[in-house]
Amino acid sequence: MEPTILDRLLAISSLLQRDAQRAFAGTSLTEARVHALWVIRHAGPSTQQTLARALGTTPRSVSALVDGLAETGYVERRPHPDDRRAVLVTLTDRADKMMTRMEQDHRNLTADLLSAVDEPDRAAFERGVDAVFWRLSELVRREAVSYDDVETR
Amino acid sequence: MEPTILDRLLAISSLLQRDAQRAFAGTSLTEARVHALWVIRHAGPSTQQTLARALGTTPRSVSALVDGLAETGYVERRPHPDDRRAVLVTLTDRADKMMTRMEQDHRNLTADLLSAVDEPDRAAFERGVDAVFWRLSELVRREAVSYDDVETR
DNA sequence: TATTGTTATACTCTATAACTATA
DNA sequence: TATAGTTATAGAGTATAACAATA
């Protein structure tokens, strides 16, 4: 049976994931940690509550993530100027350097993948990816399928 | 800054992942377990070594995965007819039923996503997704980027 | 000797609940 | 009373290493 668009998208997801895991092999970095670093990179120094919301996880998990990132020198916890309960998680120079390099790799990969698409197809391809992204956002925002009743049948 | 194709693909990956996680919430199923079920569904009853290779993980992890799936009634370990060291991990009726339903949902989602793309763009979109998939396969098969030296600088 | 799957151990990510300090 | 972040505890996934049974 021929792979469908969804099959392809799922395969692309898992390739991207494997690529990331291989890039981080041998370092203390993981996908979850790098995700957190990206959020801070774009949002600036952030409280752990903010990070928890942005990452779609719990404050407890953020504590653990920030612990790991701090131990390995990628972030620092700085006191919040106005709220003595809170901390501002801040990128270190080391993190800044690594993410600058990561952004460059990101740009290179973008160009590489796009150039793999036949030039006459590119515009339609980009529109299609955009359309699928938005449709999928809608679906996920609404009710998701559940296999609950299958299990508890 | 406008999102690039790679940004979009990464976003689509994470949406698909979130969709899956929500579908399994409240059940004993996880992405890793469902992945294993899919492999068995397509390959037929398999040894744990075969599963480890197919899943890109270690025999030890497969032991843990199969333990979980067996406890919750999705697979059974059956003796291998020719090799008394090995077991054949086999789907139960429950797993077969659930996966049949999952395949139907998969088909529905495929149709839904494709219909979100403007009809005149569809052929080019599909060709583009295919091209990106193959290019990415090539890249992952070769050398991957590493952030190792950044860390150990 | 090599292979199959296990036990032992450890690390990461995630989640819930109870707690402290501050707002 | 509510919020920020912690400790406590637990489950899942993954990995390496050592081991028993079998090939």
mmCIF file of C-alpha atoms in Angstrom, chain A residues 30-109:
data_model
loop_
_atom_site.group_PDB
_atom_site.id
_atom_site.type_symbol
_atom_site.label_atom_id
_atom_site.label_comp_id
_atom_site.label_asym_id
_atom_site.label_seq_id
_atom_site.Cartn_x
_atom_site.Cartn_y
_atom_site.Cartn_z
ATOM 1 C CA THR A 30 17.886 16.669 25.202
ATOM 2 C CA GLU A 31 14.912 17.693 23.103
ATOM 3 C CA ALA A 32 13.023 18.896 26.172
ATOM 4 C CA ARG A 33 15.959 20.997 27.338
ATOM 5 C CA VAL A 34 16.559 22.525 23.923
ATOM 6 C CA HIS A 35 12.863 23.299 23.624
ATOM 7 C CA ALA A 36 13.105 25.223 26.878
ATOM 8 C CA LEU A 37 16.196 27.060 25.635
ATOM 9 C CA TRP A 38 14.329 28.089 22.471
ATOM 10 C CA VAL A 39 11.460 29.482 24.454
ATOM 11 C CA ILE A 40 13.811 31.569 26.585
ATOM 12 C CA ARG A 41 15.752 32.636 23.508
ATOM 13 C CA HIS A 42 12.616 34.046 21.942
ATOM 14 C CA ALA A 43 10.765 35.289 25.016
ATOM 15 C CA GLY A 44 13.785 36.560 26.948
ATOM 16 C CA PRO A 45 14.459 35.793 30.633
ATOM 17 C CA SER A 46 11.325 34.058 31.926
ATOM 18 C CA THR A 47 9.810 32.832 35.151
ATOM 19 C CA GLN A 48 9.340 29.112 35.544
ATOM 20 C CA GLN A 49 5.571 29.559 35.494
ATOM 21 C CA THR A 50 5.816 31.228 32.115
ATOM 22 C CA LEU A 51 8.023 28.441 30.869
ATOM 23 C CA ALA A 52 5.603 25.811 32.132
ATOM 24 C CA ARG A 53 2.767 27.390 30.167
ATOM 25 C CA ALA A 54 4.878 27.852 27.042
ATOM 26 C CA LEU A 55 6.145 24.276 27.149
ATOM 27 C CA GLY A 56 2.724 22.841 27.941
ATOM 28 C CA THR A 57 4.030 21.134 31.039
ATOM 29 C CA THR A 58 3.905 21.506 34.826
ATOM 30 C CA PRO A 59 5.947 23.812 37.077
ATOM 31 C CA ARG A 60 7.433 20.731 38.662
ATOM 32 C CA SER A 61 8.802 19.505 35.343
ATOM 33 C CA VAL A 62 10.220 22.938 34.654
ATOM 34 C CA SER A 63 12.050 22.844 37.978
ATOM 35 C CA ALA A 64 13.686 19.602 36.891
ATOM 36 C CA LEU A 65 14.480 20.915 33.409
ATOM 37 C CA VAL A 66 15.999 24.125 34.746
ATOM 38 C CA ASP A 67 17.974 22.118 37.314
ATOM 39 C CA GLY A 68 19.528 20.110 34.517
ATOM 40 C CA LEU A 69 20.201 23.140 32.335
ATOM 41 C CA ALA A 70 21.712 25.061 35.234
ATOM 42 C CA GLU A 71 23.982 22.189 36.281
ATOM 43 C CA THR A 72 25.381 21.964 32.777
ATOM 44 C CA GLY A 73 25.828 25.711 32.433
ATOM 45 C CA TYR A 74 23.152 26.624 29.896
ATOM 46 C CA VAL A 75 20.972 28.784 32.119
ATOM 47 C CA GLU A 76 21.133 30.759 35.336
ATOM 48 C CA ARG A 77 18.394 31.425 37.849
ATOM 49 C CA ARG A 78 18.385 35.121 38.644
ATOM 50 C CA PRO A 79 16.196 36.841 41.219
ATOM 51 C CA HIS A 80 13.102 38.506 39.818
ATOM 52 C CA PRO A 81 13.446 42.263 40.354
ATOM 53 C CA ASP A 82 9.832 42.807 41.481
ATOM 54 C CA ASP A 83 8.739 39.467 42.915
ATOM 55 C CA ARG A 84 10.901 37.762 45.472
ATOM 56 C CA ARG A 85 9.040 34.469 45.013
ATOM 57 C CA ALA A 86 9.982 34.190 41.375
ATOM 58 C CA VAL A 87 13.202 33.628 39.443
ATOM 59 C CA LEU A 88 14.148 34.708 35.944
ATOM 60 C CA VAL A 89 15.693 31.885 33.979
ATOM 61 C CA THR A 90 18.390 33.431 31.802
ATOM 62 C CA LEU A 91 20.567 32.009 29.035
ATOM 63 C CA THR A 92 24.311 31.883 29.609
ATOM 64 C CA ASP A 93 26.885 32.794 26.978
ATOM 65 C CA ARG A 94 27.391 29.137 26.314
ATOM 66 C CA ALA A 95 23.693 28.680 25.519
ATOM 67 C CA ASP A 96 23.663 31.785 23.344
ATOM 68 C CA LYS A 97 26.589 30.523 21.315
ATOM 69 C CA MET A 98 25.125 27.078 20.891
ATOM 70 C CA MET A 99 21.745 28.420 19.814
ATOM 71 C CA THR A 100 23.305 30.789 17.323
ATOM 72 C CA ARG A 101 24.960 27.808 15.736
ATOM 73 C CA MET A 102 21.725 25.842 15.923
ATOM 74 C CA GLU A 103 19.870 28.626 14.154
ATOM 75 C CA GLN A 104 22.426 28.558 11.359
ATOM 76 C CA ASP A 105 21.994 24.794 10.973
ATOM 77 C CA HIS A 106 18.252 25.363 10.987
ATOM 78 C CA ARG A 107 18.549 27.831 8.117
ATOM 79 C CA ASN A 108 20.814 25.499 6.165
ATOM 80 C CA LEU A 109 18.434 22.586 6.596
#
